[in-house]
Every structure is written in structure tokens, then in C-alpha cells.
PDB file of C-alpha atoms and ligand atoms in Angstrom:
ATOM      1  CA  UNK A   1     -65.384   2.342 -39.136  1.00 92.00           C
ATOM      2  CA  UNK A   2     -66.660  -0.549 -38.282  1.00 96.00           C
ATOM      3  CA  UNK A   3     -66.748  -0.686 -33.961  1.00 97.00           C
ATOM      4  CA  UNK A   4     -66.409  -4.510 -32.477  1.00 98.00           C
ATOM      5  CA  UNK A   5     -66.645  -4.500 -29.155  1.00 98.00           C
ATOM      6  CA  UNK A   6     -65.231  -8.369 -27.822  1.00 98.00           C
ATOM      7  CA  UNK A   7     -66.991  -8.903 -24.097  1.00 98.00           C
ATOM      8  CA  UNK A   8     -65.599 -11.702 -22.610  1.00 98.00           C
ATOM      9  CA  UNK A   9     -61.703 -12.006 -22.483  1.00 97.00           C
ATOM     10  CA  UNK A  10     -60.179 -14.447 -21.191  1.00 97.00           C
ATOM     11  CA  UNK A  11     -58.209 -17.951 -22.811  1.00 97.00           C
ATOM     12  CA  UNK A  12     -59.563 -17.952 -26.117  1.00 98.00           C
ATOM     13  CA  UNK A  13     -61.857 -14.667 -26.077  1.00 98.00           C
ATOM     14  CA  UNK A  14     -58.164 -12.753 -25.261  1.00 97.00           C
ATOM     15  CA  UNK A  15     -56.150 -14.810 -27.797  1.00 96.00           C
ATOM     16  CA  UNK A  16     -58.511 -13.494 -30.731  1.00 97.00           C
ATOM     17  CA  UNK A  17     -58.431 -10.113 -30.082  1.00 96.00           C
ATOM     18  CA  UNK A  18     -54.672  -9.767 -28.992  1.00 95.00           C
ATOM     19  CA  UNK A  19     -54.528 -11.261 -33.166  1.00 94.00           C
ATOM     20  CA  UNK A  20     -56.809  -8.636 -34.390  1.00 95.00           C
ATOM     21  CA  UNK A  21     -55.441  -5.270 -32.938  1.00 94.00           C
ATOM     22  CA  UNK A  22     -51.791  -6.908 -34.500  1.00 91.00           C
ATOM     23  CA  UNK A  23     -52.740  -6.709 -37.624  1.00 90.00           C
ATOM     24  CA  UNK A  24     -54.865  -3.291 -37.162  1.00 87.00           C
ATOM     25  CA  UNK A  25     -57.271  -3.799 -39.283  1.00 92.00           C
ATOM     26  CA  UNK A  26     -57.899   0.221 -41.515  1.00 92.00           C
ATOM     27  CA  UNK A  27     -61.627   0.648 -40.792  1.00 94.00           C
ATOM     28  CA  UNK A  28     -62.270  -1.432 -37.464  1.00 96.00           C
ATOM     29  CA  UNK A  29     -61.860   0.024 -34.308  1.00 96.00           C
ATOM     30  CA  UNK A  30     -61.560  -2.621 -30.993  1.00 97.00           C
ATOM     31  CA  UNK A  31     -63.558  -2.407 -27.845  1.00 97.00           C
ATOM     32  CA  UNK A  32     -63.379  -5.247 -25.031  1.00 97.00           C
ATOM     33  CA  UNK A  33     -65.760  -5.731 -22.347  1.00 97.00           C
ATOM     34  CA  UNK A  34     -64.819  -8.690 -19.246  1.00 97.00           C
ATOM     35  CA  UNK A  35     -66.760  -9.380 -15.826  1.00 95.00           C
ATOM     36  CA  UNK A  36     -63.296  -8.957 -14.161  1.00 94.00           C
ATOM     37  CA  UNK A  37     -62.231  -5.599 -15.137  1.00 92.00           C
ATOM     38  CA  UNK A  38     -59.307  -6.148 -13.786  1.00 93.00           C
ATOM     39  CA  UNK A  39     -58.564  -9.308 -16.747  1.00 93.00           C
ATOM     40  CA  UNK A  40     -59.423  -6.707 -19.306  1.00 95.00           C
ATOM     41  CA  UNK A  41     -56.850  -3.634 -18.332  1.00 93.00           C
ATOM     42  CA  UNK A  42     -54.291  -6.224 -18.060  1.00 93.00           C
ATOM     43  CA  UNK A  43     -54.441  -7.288 -21.369  1.00 95.00           C
ATOM     44  CA  UNK A  44     -55.484  -3.664 -22.904  1.00 94.00           C
ATOM     45  CA  UNK A  45     -52.577  -2.759 -21.135  1.00 93.00           C
ATOM     46  CA  UNK A  46     -50.463  -5.752 -23.578  1.00 92.00           C
ATOM     47  CA  UNK A  47     -52.339  -4.899 -26.883  1.00 90.00           C
ATOM     48  CA  UNK A  48     -53.102  -1.331 -28.863  1.00 83.00           C
ATOM     49  CA  UNK A  49     -55.353  -0.497 -31.194  1.00 83.00           C
ATOM     50  CA  UNK A  50     -57.960  -1.405 -28.101  1.00 94.00           C
ATOM     51  CA  UNK A  51     -59.899  -0.048 -25.375  1.00 95.00           C
ATOM     52  CA  UNK A  52     -61.963  -1.294 -22.419  1.00 96.00           C
ATOM     53  CA  UNK A  53     -65.519  -0.794 -21.792  1.00 95.00           C
ATOM     54  CA  UNK A  54     -66.491  -0.505 -17.967  1.00 91.00           C
ATOM     55  CA  UNK A  55     -69.094  -1.664 -18.273  1.00 91.00           C
ATOM     56  CA  UNK A  56     -71.888  -2.396 -21.333  1.00 94.00           C
ATOM     57  CA  UNK A  57     -74.199   0.021 -21.181  1.00 92.00           C
ATOM     58  CA  UNK A  58     -71.144   1.962 -22.958  1.00 94.00           C
ATOM     59  CA  UNK A  59     -71.724  -0.385 -26.279  1.00 93.00           C
ATOM     60  CA  UNK A  60     -74.394   2.023 -27.091  1.00 91.00           C
ATOM     61  CA  UNK A  61     -72.656   5.348 -26.410  1.00 92.00           C
ATOM     62  CA  UNK A  62     -69.050   3.741 -27.938  1.00 94.00           C
ATOM     63  CA  UNK A  63     -71.600   2.928 -31.754  1.00 95.00           C
ATOM     64  CA  UNK A  64     -70.391  -0.588 -31.196  1.00 97.00           C
ATOM     65  CA  UNK A  65     -71.781  -2.317 -34.935  1.00 97.00           C
ATOM     66  CA  UNK A  66     -70.169  -6.124 -34.178  1.00 98.00           C
ATOM     67  CA  UNK A  67     -70.747  -7.916 -30.558  1.00 98.00           C
ATOM     68  CA  UNK A  68     -68.554 -10.933 -30.348  1.00 98.00           C
ATOM     69  CA  UNK A  69     -69.338 -13.184 -27.419  1.00 98.00           C
ATOM     70  CA  UNK A  70     -66.804 -15.306 -25.492  1.00 98.00           C
ATOM     71  CA  UNK A  71     -67.780 -16.205 -22.657  1.00 98.00           C
ATOM     72  CA  UNK A  72     -67.588 -20.085 -21.848  1.00 98.00           C
ATOM     73  CA  UNK A  73     -71.521 -21.793 -21.913  1.00 98.00           C
ATOM     74  CA  UNK A  74     -72.536 -21.665 -18.994  1.00 98.00           C
ATOM     75  CA  UNK A  75     -72.519 -17.994 -18.647  1.00 98.00           C
ATOM     76  CA  UNK A  76     -74.024 -16.871 -21.543  1.00 98.00           C
ATOM     77  CA  UNK A  77     -77.930 -16.970 -20.941  1.00 98.00           C
ATOM     78  CA  UNK A  78     -76.606 -14.060 -17.481  1.00 98.00           C
ATOM     79  CA  UNK A  79     -74.966 -12.882 -20.599  1.00 98.00           C
ATOM     80  CA  UNK A  80     -77.664 -12.067 -23.256  1.00 98.00           C
ATOM     81  CA  UNK A  81     -80.159 -11.126 -21.165  1.00 98.00           C
ATOM     82  CA  UNK A  82     -77.877  -8.722 -19.718  1.00 97.00           C
ATOM     83  CA  UNK A  83     -77.900  -7.641 -23.520  1.00 98.00           C
ATOM     84  CA  UNK A  84     -81.290  -7.681 -23.797  1.00 98.00           C
ATOM     85  CA  UNK A  85     -81.460  -4.476 -22.158  1.00 96.00           C
ATOM     86  CA  UNK A  86     -79.696  -2.148 -24.716  1.00 96.00           C
ATOM     87  CA  UNK A  87     -81.167  -1.437 -28.059  1.00 95.00           C
ATOM     88  CA  UNK A  88     -78.908  -4.113 -30.163  1.00 96.00           C
ATOM     89  CA  UNK A  89     -80.502  -3.663 -33.684  1.00 95.00           C
ATOM     90  CA  UNK A  90     -79.188  -4.363 -37.015  1.00 95.00           C
ATOM     91  CA  UNK A  91     -75.714  -4.841 -34.787  1.00 97.00           C
ATOM     92  CA  UNK A  92     -74.105  -8.540 -36.042  1.00 98.00           C
ATOM     93  CA  UNK A  93     -73.459 -11.204 -32.876  1.00 98.00           C
ATOM     94  CA  UNK A  94     -70.937 -13.431 -33.484  1.00 98.00           C
ATOM     95  CA  UNK A  95     -70.512 -16.121 -30.907  1.00 98.00           C
ATOM     96  CA  UNK A  96     -67.565 -18.547 -30.311  1.00 98.00           C
ATOM     97  CA  UNK A  97     -69.768 -20.283 -28.077  1.00 98.00           C
ATOM     98  CA  UNK A  98     -69.536 -23.654 -27.588  1.00 98.00           C
ATOM     99  CA  UNK A  99     -72.552 -26.146 -28.138  1.00 98.00           C
ATOM    100  CA  UNK A 100     -74.332 -22.615 -28.692  1.00 98.00           C
ATOM    101  CA  UNK A 101     -76.322 -22.883 -32.204  1.00 98.00           C
ATOM    102  CA  UNK A 102     -77.901 -20.152 -34.442  1.00 98.00           C
ATOM    103  CA  UNK A 103     -81.082 -21.037 -33.591  1.00 98.00           C
ATOM    104  CA  UNK A 104     -80.039 -20.972 -29.553  1.00 98.00           C
ATOM    105  CA  UNK A 105     -79.460 -17.789 -29.665  1.00 98.00           C
ATOM    106  CA  UNK A 106     -81.831 -16.323 -32.018  1.00 97.00           C
ATOM    107  CA  UNK A 107     -84.783 -17.280 -29.234  1.00 97.00           C
ATOM    108  CA  UNK A 108     -81.884 -15.905 -26.266  1.00 98.00           C
ATOM    109  CA  UNK A 109     -82.091 -12.765 -28.529  1.00 98.00           C
ATOM    110  CA  UNK A 110     -85.250 -12.817 -29.702  1.00 96.00           C
ATOM    111  CA  UNK A 111     -86.439  -9.214 -28.499  1.00 95.00           C
ATOM    112  CA  UNK A 112     -84.104  -7.628 -30.809  1.00 97.00           C
ATOM    113  CA  UNK A 113     -84.925  -6.930 -34.248  1.00 96.00           C
ATOM    114  CA  UNK A 114     -83.139  -7.306 -37.245  1.00 95.00           C
ATOM    115  CA  UNK A 115     -79.828  -8.490 -36.440  1.00 97.00           C
ATOM    116  CA  UNK A 116     -77.071 -11.275 -37.941  1.00 97.00           C
ATOM    117  CA  UNK A 117     -75.753 -13.989 -36.181  1.00 98.00           C
ATOM    118  CA  UNK A 118     -72.962 -15.544 -37.133  1.00 98.00           C
ATOM    119  CA  UNK A 119     -71.371 -18.865 -34.923  1.00 98.00           C
ATOM    120  CA  UNK A 120     -67.633 -19.245 -34.869  1.00 98.00           C
ATOM    121  CA  UNK A 121     -64.953 -21.551 -33.509  1.00 98.00           C
ATOM    122  CA  UNK A 122     -61.588 -21.136 -32.946  1.00 98.00           C
ATOM    123  CA  UNK A 123     -58.929 -22.958 -31.280  1.00 98.00           C
ATOM    124  CA  UNK A 124     -56.155 -22.023 -28.600  1.00 97.00           C
ATOM    125  CA  UNK A 125     -53.417 -21.800 -31.864  1.00 97.00           C
ATOM    126  CA  UNK A 126     -54.710 -17.575 -32.967  1.00 97.00           C
ATOM    127  CA  UNK A 127     -52.552 -16.856 -29.678  1.00 94.00           C
ATOM    128  CA  UNK A 128     -49.961 -17.133 -32.724  1.00 95.00           C
ATOM    129  CA  UNK A 129     -52.075 -16.216 -34.912  1.00 96.00           C
ATOM    130  CA  UNK A 130     -52.495 -20.183 -36.464  1.00 97.00           C
ATOM    131  CA  UNK A 131     -56.266 -20.672 -35.429  1.00 98.00           C
ATOM    132  CA  UNK A 132     -58.531 -22.699 -38.132  1.00 98.00           C
ATOM    133  CA  UNK A 133     -62.033 -21.208 -37.211  1.00 98.00           C
ATOM    134  CA  UNK A 134     -64.680 -22.286 -38.900  1.00 98.00           C
ATOM    135  CA  UNK A 135     -67.534 -19.830 -40.124  1.00 98.00           C
ATOM    136  CA  UNK A 136     -70.930 -20.164 -40.160  1.00 98.00           C
ATOM    137  CA  UNK A 137     -74.475 -17.306 -39.989  1.00 98.00           C
ATOM    138  CA  UNK A 138     -78.228 -16.639 -40.316  1.00 96.00           C
ATOM    139  CA  UNK A 139     -79.202 -13.637 -41.074  1.00 96.00           C
ATOM    140  CA  UNK A 140     -75.980 -12.140 -42.497  1.00 97.00           C
ATOM    141  CA  UNK A 141     -75.596 -10.536 -45.734  1.00 96.00           C
ATOM    142  CA  UNK A 142     -72.027 -11.830 -47.635  1.00 97.00           C
ATOM    143  CA  UNK A 143     -71.334  -8.210 -46.694  1.00 96.00           C
ATOM    144  CA  UNK A 144     -70.676  -9.497 -42.442  1.00 97.00           C
ATOM    145  CA  UNK A 145     -69.151 -12.969 -43.674  1.00 98.00           C
ATOM    146  CA  UNK A 146     -66.424 -11.472 -44.918  1.00 97.00           C
ATOM    147  CA  UNK A 147     -66.051  -8.614 -42.956  1.00 97.00           C
ATOM    148  CA  UNK A 148     -65.567 -11.637 -39.895  1.00 98.00           C
ATOM    149  CA  UNK A 149     -63.381 -13.473 -42.063  1.00 98.00           C
ATOM    150  CA  UNK A 150     -61.447 -10.555 -42.265  1.00 97.00           C
ATOM    151  CA  UNK A 151     -61.385  -9.702 -38.694  1.00 97.00           C
ATOM    152  CA  UNK A 152     -60.441 -14.005 -37.825  1.00 98.00           C
ATOM    153  CA  UNK A 153     -58.017 -13.437 -40.722  1.00 98.00           C
ATOM    154  CA  UNK A 154     -55.899 -12.211 -38.510  1.00 97.00           C
ATOM    155  CA  UNK A 155     -55.613 -14.797 -36.042  1.00 97.00           C
ATOM    156  CA  UNK A 156     -54.989 -18.021 -39.091  1.00 98.00           C
ATOM    157  CA  UNK A 157     -57.178 -19.318 -40.937  1.00 97.00           C
ATOM    158  CA  UNK A 158     -61.086 -18.999 -41.774  1.00 98.00           C
ATOM    159  CA  UNK A 159     -63.291 -21.489 -42.972  1.00 98.00           C
ATOM    160  CA  UNK A 160     -66.759 -21.548 -43.829  1.00 98.00           C
ATOM    161  CA  UNK A 161     -68.778 -24.917 -43.274  1.00 98.00           C
ATOM    162  CA  UNK A 162     -72.281 -26.002 -42.575  1.00 98.00           C
ATOM    163  CA  UNK A 163     -73.619 -25.787 -39.471  1.00 98.00           C
ATOM    164  CA  UNK A 164     -74.489 -29.530 -38.985  1.00 98.00           C
ATOM    165  CA  UNK A 165     -70.380 -29.721 -39.035  1.00 98.00           C
ATOM    166  CA  UNK A 166     -70.500 -26.851 -35.773  1.00 98.00           C
ATOM    167  CA  UNK A 167     -69.910 -30.444 -33.633  1.00 98.00           C
ATOM    168  CA  UNK A 168     -67.519 -32.430 -35.648  1.00 98.00           C
ATOM    169  CA  UNK A 169     -65.509 -29.862 -36.594  1.00 98.00           C
ATOM    170  CA  UNK A 170     -65.113 -28.425 -32.852  1.00 98.00           C
ATOM    171  CA  UNK A 171     -63.382 -31.684 -31.864  1.00 98.00           C
ATOM    172  CA  UNK A 172     -61.086 -31.977 -34.943  1.00 98.00           C
ATOM    173  CA  UNK A 173     -60.083 -28.572 -35.069  1.00 98.00           C
ATOM    174  CA  UNK A 174     -61.825 -26.731 -31.585  1.00 98.00           C
ATOM    175  CA  UNK A 175     -60.162 -29.425 -29.033  1.00 98.00           C
ATOM    176  CA  UNK A 176     -57.201 -30.774 -31.192  1.00 98.00           C
ATOM    177  CA  UNK A 177     -54.536 -28.538 -29.974  1.00 98.00           C
ATOM    178  CA  UNK A 178     -55.078 -30.419 -26.621  1.00 98.00           C
ATOM    179  CA  UNK A 179     -54.636 -33.741 -28.073  1.00 98.00           C
ATOM    180  CA  UNK A 180     -51.849 -32.778 -29.641  1.00 98.00           C
ATOM    181  CA  UNK A 181     -50.078 -31.140 -26.824  1.00 98.00           C
ATOM    182  CA  UNK A 182     -51.189 -34.340 -24.744  1.00 98.00           C
ATOM    183  CA  UNK A 183     -48.887 -36.355 -27.595  1.00 98.00           C
ATOM    184  CA  UNK A 184     -46.230 -33.631 -27.797  1.00 98.00           C
ATOM    185  CA  UNK A 185     -46.353 -34.029 -23.695  1.00 98.00           C
ATOM    186  CA  UNK A 186     -46.696 -38.109 -23.414  1.00 98.00           C
ATOM    187  CA  UNK A 187     -43.550 -38.192 -26.216  1.00 98.00           C
ATOM    188  CA  UNK A 188     -41.636 -35.679 -23.686  1.00 99.00           C
ATOM    189  CA  UNK A 189     -41.668 -36.979 -20.633  1.00 98.00           C
ATOM    190  CA  UNK A 190     -40.300 -40.353 -22.588  1.00 98.00           C
ATOM    191  CA  UNK A 191     -37.681 -38.442 -23.676  1.00 98.00           C
ATOM    192  CA  UNK A 192     -36.649 -37.102 -20.504  1.00 98.00           C
ATOM    193  CA  UNK A 193     -37.133 -40.093 -18.121  1.00 98.00           C
ATOM    194  CA  UNK A 194     -34.199 -41.730 -21.097  1.00 98.00           C
ATOM    195  CA  UNK A 195     -31.548 -38.756 -20.307  1.00 98.00           C
ATOM    196  CA  UNK A 196     -32.792 -35.632 -22.400  1.00 98.00           C
ATOM    197  CA  UNK A 197     -33.716 -31.625 -20.262  1.00 98.00           C
ATOM    198  CA  UNK A 198     -36.180 -31.150 -20.650  1.00 98.00           C
ATOM    199  CA  UNK A 199     -35.780 -28.004 -23.229  1.00 98.00           C
ATOM    200  CA  UNK A 200     -34.555 -30.322 -25.591  1.00 98.00           C
ATOM    201  CA  UNK A 201     -36.942 -32.792 -24.919  1.00 98.00           C
ATOM    202  CA  UNK A 202     -39.708 -30.076 -26.212  1.00 98.00           C
ATOM    203  CA  UNK A 203     -37.368 -28.888 -29.772  1.00 98.00           C
ATOM    204  CA  UNK A 204     -36.558 -32.059 -30.644  1.00 98.00           C
ATOM    205  CA  UNK A 205     -39.913 -33.797 -30.235  1.00 98.00           C
ATOM    206  CA  UNK A 206     -41.876 -30.658 -31.140  1.00 98.00           C
ATOM    207  CA  UNK A 207     -39.588 -30.146 -34.899  1.00 98.00           C
ATOM    208  CA  UNK A 208     -40.132 -34.182 -35.298  1.00 98.00           C
ATOM    209  CA  UNK A 209     -44.034 -33.302 -35.027  1.00 98.00           C
ATOM    210  CA  UNK A 210     -44.116 -30.228 -36.859  1.00 98.00           C
ATOM    211  CA  UNK A 211     -42.131 -31.479 -39.439  1.00 98.00           C
ATOM    212  CA  UNK A 212     -43.742 -34.801 -39.915  1.00 98.00           C
ATOM    213  CA  UNK A 213     -47.409 -32.664 -40.275  1.00 98.00           C
ATOM    214  CA  UNK A 214     -44.621 -30.225 -43.475  1.00 98.00           C
ATOM    215  CA  UNK A 215     -44.193 -33.686 -44.532  1.00 98.00           C
ATOM    216  CA  UNK A 216     -47.550 -35.302 -45.074  1.00 98.00           C
ATOM    217  CA  UNK A 217     -49.002 -31.397 -46.058  1.00 97.00           C
ATOM    218  CA  UNK A 218     -46.670 -31.691 -49.114  1.00 98.00           C
ATOM    219  CA  UNK A 219     -46.272 -35.481 -50.298  1.00 97.00           C
ATOM    220  CA  UNK A 220     -47.858 -37.093 -52.471  1.00 97.00           C
ATOM    221  CA  UNK A 221     -48.473 -39.783 -51.114  1.00 98.00           C
ATOM    222  CA  UNK A 222     -51.338 -40.968 -48.395  1.00 98.00           C
ATOM    223  CA  UNK A 223     -50.890 -40.718 -44.938  1.00 98.00           C
ATOM    224  CA  UNK A 224     -50.649 -44.896 -45.284  1.00 97.00           C
ATOM    225  CA  UNK A 225     -47.994 -45.412 -47.522  1.00 98.00           C
ATOM    226  CA  UNK A 226     -46.052 -42.882 -45.320  1.00 98.00           C
ATOM    227  CA  UNK A 227     -46.753 -45.081 -42.477  1.00 98.00           C
ATOM    228  CA  UNK A 228     -44.781 -48.310 -44.556  1.00 97.00           C
ATOM    229  CA  UNK A 229     -41.781 -46.324 -45.941  1.00 98.00           C
ATOM    230  CA  UNK A 230     -40.914 -45.428 -41.855  1.00 98.00           C
ATOM    231  CA  UNK A 231     -41.199 -49.056 -41.010  1.00 98.00           C
ATOM    232  CA  UNK A 232     -37.996 -51.100 -42.101  1.00 97.00           C
ATOM    233  CA  UNK A 233     -39.311 -54.704 -42.332  1.00 97.00           C
ATOM    234  CA  UNK A 234     -37.828 -55.624 -39.056  1.00 97.00           C
ATOM    235  CA  UNK A 235     -36.960 -52.036 -37.821  1.00 98.00           C
ATOM    236  CA  UNK A 236     -37.900 -50.264 -34.914  1.00 98.00           C
ATOM    237  CA  UNK A 237     -40.400 -48.351 -36.226  1.00 98.00           C
ATOM    238  CA  UNK A 238     -42.314 -51.843 -37.202  1.00 98.00           C
ATOM    239  CA  UNK A 239     -42.094 -53.431 -32.973  1.00 98.00           C
ATOM    240  CA  UNK A 240     -44.046 -49.407 -32.463  1.00 98.00           C
ATOM    241  CA  UNK A 241     -46.877 -49.643 -34.827  1.00 98.00           C
ATOM    242  CA  UNK A 242     -47.395 -52.838 -33.869  1.00 98.00           C
ATOM    243  CA  UNK A 243     -47.506 -51.759 -29.686  1.00 98.00           C
ATOM    244  CA  UNK A 244     -50.125 -49.060 -31.467  1.00 98.00           C
ATOM    245  CA  UNK A 245     -51.730 -51.051 -32.970  1.00 98.00           C
ATOM    246  CA  UNK A 246     -53.000 -53.947 -30.481  1.00 98.00           C
ATOM    247  CA  UNK A 247     -53.581 -51.160 -27.687  1.00 98.00           C
ATOM    248  CA  UNK A 248     -56.215 -49.911 -30.801  1.00 98.00           C
ATOM    249  CA  UNK A 249     -54.415 -46.379 -30.817  1.00 98.00           C
ATOM    250  CA  UNK A 250     -57.039 -45.186 -34.017  1.00 98.00           C
ATOM    251  CA  UNK A 251     -59.958 -46.049 -32.008  1.00 98.00           C
ATOM    252  CA  UNK A 252     -58.776 -44.677 -28.565  1.00 98.00           C
ATOM    253  CA  UNK A 253     -58.061 -41.089 -29.877  1.00 98.00           C
ATOM    254  CA  UNK A 254     -61.679 -41.253 -31.607  1.00 98.00           C
ATOM    255  CA  UNK A 255     -63.363 -42.067 -29.032  1.00 98.00           C
ATOM    256  CA  UNK A 256     -61.938 -39.302 -27.634  1.00 98.00           C
ATOM    257  CA  UNK A 257     -62.898 -36.604 -30.550  1.00 98.00           C
ATOM    258  CA  UNK A 258     -66.466 -38.701 -30.501  1.00 98.00           C
ATOM    259  CA  UNK A 259     -66.821 -37.385 -26.497  1.00 98.00           C
ATOM    260  CA  UNK A 260     -65.898 -34.193 -27.859  1.00 98.00           C
ATOM    261  CA  UNK A 261     -67.720 -33.848 -31.000  1.00 98.00           C
ATOM    262  CA  UNK A 262     -71.373 -35.643 -28.979  1.00 98.00           C
ATOM    263  CA  UNK A 263     -70.318 -32.411 -26.000  1.00 98.00           C
ATOM    264  CA  UNK A 264     -70.643 -29.699 -28.713  1.00 98.00           C
TER     265      UNK A 264
HETATM  266  N1  NAI B   1     -60.431 -22.141 -24.418  1.00 63.36           N
HETATM  267  C1  NAI B   1     -60.551 -22.880 -25.996  1.00 63.36           C
HETATM  268  O1  NAI B   1     -59.776 -23.496 -26.418  1.00 63.36           O
HETATM  269  C2  NAI B   1     -61.668 -22.433 -26.751  1.00 63.36           C
HETATM  270  C3  NAI B   1     -62.601 -21.603 -25.648  1.00 63.36           C
HETATM  271  N2  NAI B   1     -64.150 -21.593 -27.047  1.00 63.36           N
HETATM  272  C4  NAI B   1     -65.489 -21.082 -26.520  1.00 63.36           C
HETATM  273  O2  NAI B   1     -64.843 -19.966 -25.549  1.00 63.36           O
HETATM  274  C5  NAI B   1     -65.759 -19.435 -24.435  1.00 63.36           C
HETATM  275  C6  NAI B   1     -64.706 -18.438 -23.780  1.00 63.36           C
HETATM  276  O3  NAI B   1     -63.191 -19.945 -23.318  1.00 63.36           O
HETATM  277  P1  NAI B   1     -62.468 -19.400 -22.693  1.00 63.36           P
HETATM  278  O4  NAI B   1     -61.911 -17.727 -23.021  1.00 63.36           O
HETATM  279  O5  NAI B   1     -61.355 -20.762 -22.725  1.00 63.36           O
HETATM  280  O6  NAI B   1     -62.835 -19.165 -20.960  1.00 63.36           O
HETATM  281  P2  NAI B   1     -62.472 -18.261 -19.917  1.00 63.36           P
HETATM  282  O7  NAI B   1     -62.725 -18.668 -18.485  1.00 63.36           O
HETATM  283  O8  NAI B   1     -60.837 -17.862 -20.427  1.00 63.36           O
HETATM  284  O9  NAI B   1     -63.438 -16.659 -20.720  1.00 63.36           O
HETATM  285  C7  NAI B   1     -64.811 -16.431 -20.491  1.00 63.36           C
HETATM  286  C8  NAI B   1     -64.290 -14.889 -19.914  1.00 63.36           C
HETATM  287  O10 NAI B   1     -65.470 -14.472 -19.073  1.00 63.36           O
HETATM  288  C9  NAI B   1     -65.151 -13.370 -18.273  1.00 63.36           C
HETATM  289  N3  NAI B   1     -67.338 -12.931 -18.596  1.00 63.36           N
HETATM  290  C10 NAI B   1     -67.833 -14.297 -18.056  1.00 63.36           C
HETATM  291  N4  NAI B   1     -69.551 -13.957 -17.993  1.00 63.36           N
HETATM  292  C11 NAI B   1     -69.339 -13.049 -18.701  1.00 63.36           C
HETATM  293  C12 NAI B   1     -69.860 -11.055 -18.660  1.00 63.36           C
HETATM  294  N5  NAI B   1     -71.766 -11.329 -18.052  1.00 63.36           N
HETATM  295  N6  NAI B   1     -69.626  -9.703 -19.376  1.00 63.36           N
HETATM  296  C13 NAI B   1     -68.340 -10.153 -19.596  1.00 63.36           C
HETATM  297  N7  NAI B   1     -67.479 -11.231 -19.468  1.00 63.36           N
HETATM  298  C14 NAI B   1     -67.177 -12.239 -18.793  1.00 63.36           C
HETATM  299  C15 NAI B   1     -64.617 -13.879 -17.843  1.00 63.36           C
HETATM  300  O11 NAI B   1     -63.936 -13.042 -16.548  1.00 63.36           O
HETATM  301  C16 NAI B   1     -63.700 -15.026 -19.003  1.00 63.36           C
HETATM  302  O12 NAI B   1     -62.045 -13.574 -18.127  1.00 63.36           O
HETATM  303  C17 NAI B   1     -66.224 -20.699 -24.647  1.00 63.36           C
HETATM  304  O13 NAI B   1     -68.012 -20.540 -25.360  1.00 63.36           O
HETATM  305  C18 NAI B   1     -65.879 -22.068 -25.272  1.00 63.36           C
HETATM  306  O14 NAI B   1     -67.042 -22.859 -25.302  1.00 63.36           O
HETATM  307  C19 NAI B   1     -63.770 -22.181 -28.619  1.00 63.36           C
HETATM  308  C20 NAI B   1     -62.586 -22.415 -28.946  1.00 63.36           C
HETATM  309  C21 NAI B   1     -62.080 -23.144 -28.244  1.00 63.36           C
HETATM  310  O1  LIG B   2     -63.510 -27.280 -24.329  1.00 63.36           O
HETATM  311  C1  LIG B   2     -63.950 -26.771 -24.928  1.00 63.36           C
HETATM  312  O2  LIG B   2     -64.850 -26.664 -24.755  1.00 63.36           O
HETATM  313  C2  LIG B   2     -64.059 -25.392 -25.684  1.00 63.36           C
HETATM  314  C3  LIG B   2     -64.077 -25.607 -27.331  1.00 63.36           C
HETATM  315  C4  LIG B   2     -63.248 -26.132 -27.878  1.00 63.36           C
HETATM  316  C5  LIG B   2     -62.242 -25.646 -27.482  1.00 63.36           C
HETATM  317  N1  LIG B   2     -61.979 -25.688 -26.377  1.00 63.36           N
END
């Protein structure tokens, strides 16, 4: 039996734990601890197969094997100090904390013995089990990494990447739902301004976006060729493409990704 404790049950931690609880992986017991206990209890009411710890010292009694840290970056040091009051020897610590490197994790837990450290970057699509999650590790065995993969595959696709690519991964996958929702929102607003109601607009634009992604995934042509095929000479699409180009749409997207990448 592996006992996994999620600390920090907010938007991201809560979504991940819900996905994993739904899958009910044999041999895995899920525990949660959150500063705001009511938030943890509300989550526990919604999902089965999940026990709440009332305080952190109960992690020793519960014989936790794996700790998954889901607090905000600003709250990490305080939590690490609190965790260092307990003996965490031989445990696996997994952190989803953005910009927290394995070396920083290692020094935060320097007084602990034989920890295995895993850094992860999920995204909010974990709430519908469609996250793209990256993992990288320090002192973790193949079996420990495989366990982490199995755990987070309950919330979508998992890939192992070198830590040097983590900041870029955060921009192109961790933050990406927000940018996609911004694009989606702008088109829905345009549709509403031109006579569609909100529900129709969400449905039509959503289907057009997901259909485009599926088409690009299945098509053997490059994205550039697919763009050309839609831009009929003297047609409508090209007029929109000209506006995107004149306003450096690609450049704006890359600037946004760089800003996120630099902070990750
Ligand atoms: N929101 C997102 O889309 C993503 C977030 N992340 C990372 O996940 C982490 C959490 O982000 P969110 O869930 O969005 O934040 P959030 O603010 O929704 O959740 C954080 C939770 O941690 C709890 N907390 C704070 N200090 C605590 C402590 N000492 N002990 C126990 N619980 C404590 C808070 O009560 C809150 O429920 C961040 O480090 C972020 O970088 C990573 C990928 C995507
Ligand atoms: O905004 C953030 O810092 C986190 C990391 C990726 C998505 N949200």
C-alpha cells in the first residue's frame, strides 16, 4: 500500500487529487492536508477514497510514503520549515510549485535523510483528466518515477523531461490553458457582439477550436500548408490573416510565452 499525502488542496492540488481519486488506483491511499481545513473538508465531501489530515504531525501516524506539495511559491518556505519538524526519511517529495528547482527543494529539505525528489508541472486541464504533466527527478529510483507517472496519468498525459526544459514547459503547457481561454473568450465576445447568445457562441467556437486541433494532429501537412489551404485567394480568411500579420500576432504570442518562461 502506498500512502500519498497532498498538501495544498487549491485549484491545482484539488484538481489533481480529484482525478486520482476518480481512477481509484489499486494499492494507493490518498490523504490531504490544507491550511484552510474547510476547503479540504469540502473537497473530501465531493470525492471518495480520500482522507483529510487535521494537522501535519498526523503524517507520521498515517505512515505517508509520498508527499505532493501544491502550495503557492510564496508559501513554500513556511511549509518546508513546518515539514522539517518531522522525520521524512525515505519519503518521495513531489512538488508542483512553479519555479522551484530540484536544487532549491534539496536545500529546503537538507536536514532530511534519503529523500527522493520529483518536480512536476501539471496544468489546469487536470480538472477534466486532460492535463499535460511534466516530471523530472533527483535521487528518485525508476520505480518511484513509475509510481509518480502512474499517479498523474489518472489526470492526463505525463511526460518526463530534463529540468533544463521545465521553465519553457511551464509556459507552453502549464500556463497555456489561460492563453487558450483568452483567445476563446475574445472570439466568443465577438460572436456575442454580432448576434449570437453566449451558449451558442461557446458551443460553436469551442467546436471550431477543438476541431482545428484534432485536424492539425491528424493531418500530414504542416500547419503553414493547412493555413494556406484555408486562405482561398480573394477570400475572407486571408483578410483576417493580414490583420494578424500586420499586428505581429506570432510575435505577441512569443513575447507572452517568453514572459511566462522567464518567471518559471
Ligand atoms: N493554477 C495552475 O494552473 C497551476 C498551478 N501550479 C502550481 O500549483 C501550486 C498551487 O497553485 P493553485 O492551486 O493555483 O493555488 P491555490 O491558491 O488555489 O491553492 C493553494 C492552496 O494551498 C493552501 N496552503 C497554503 N499554505 C499551506 C500550508 N502551509 N499547508 C497546507 N496548505 C497550504 C491554501 O489554503 C490553498 O488552498 C502553485 O505552486 C503553482 O505554481 C502548477 C501548474 C498549474
Ligand atoms: O501562473 C502560475 O505561476 C502557475 C504555473 C503554471 C500555471 N499557473
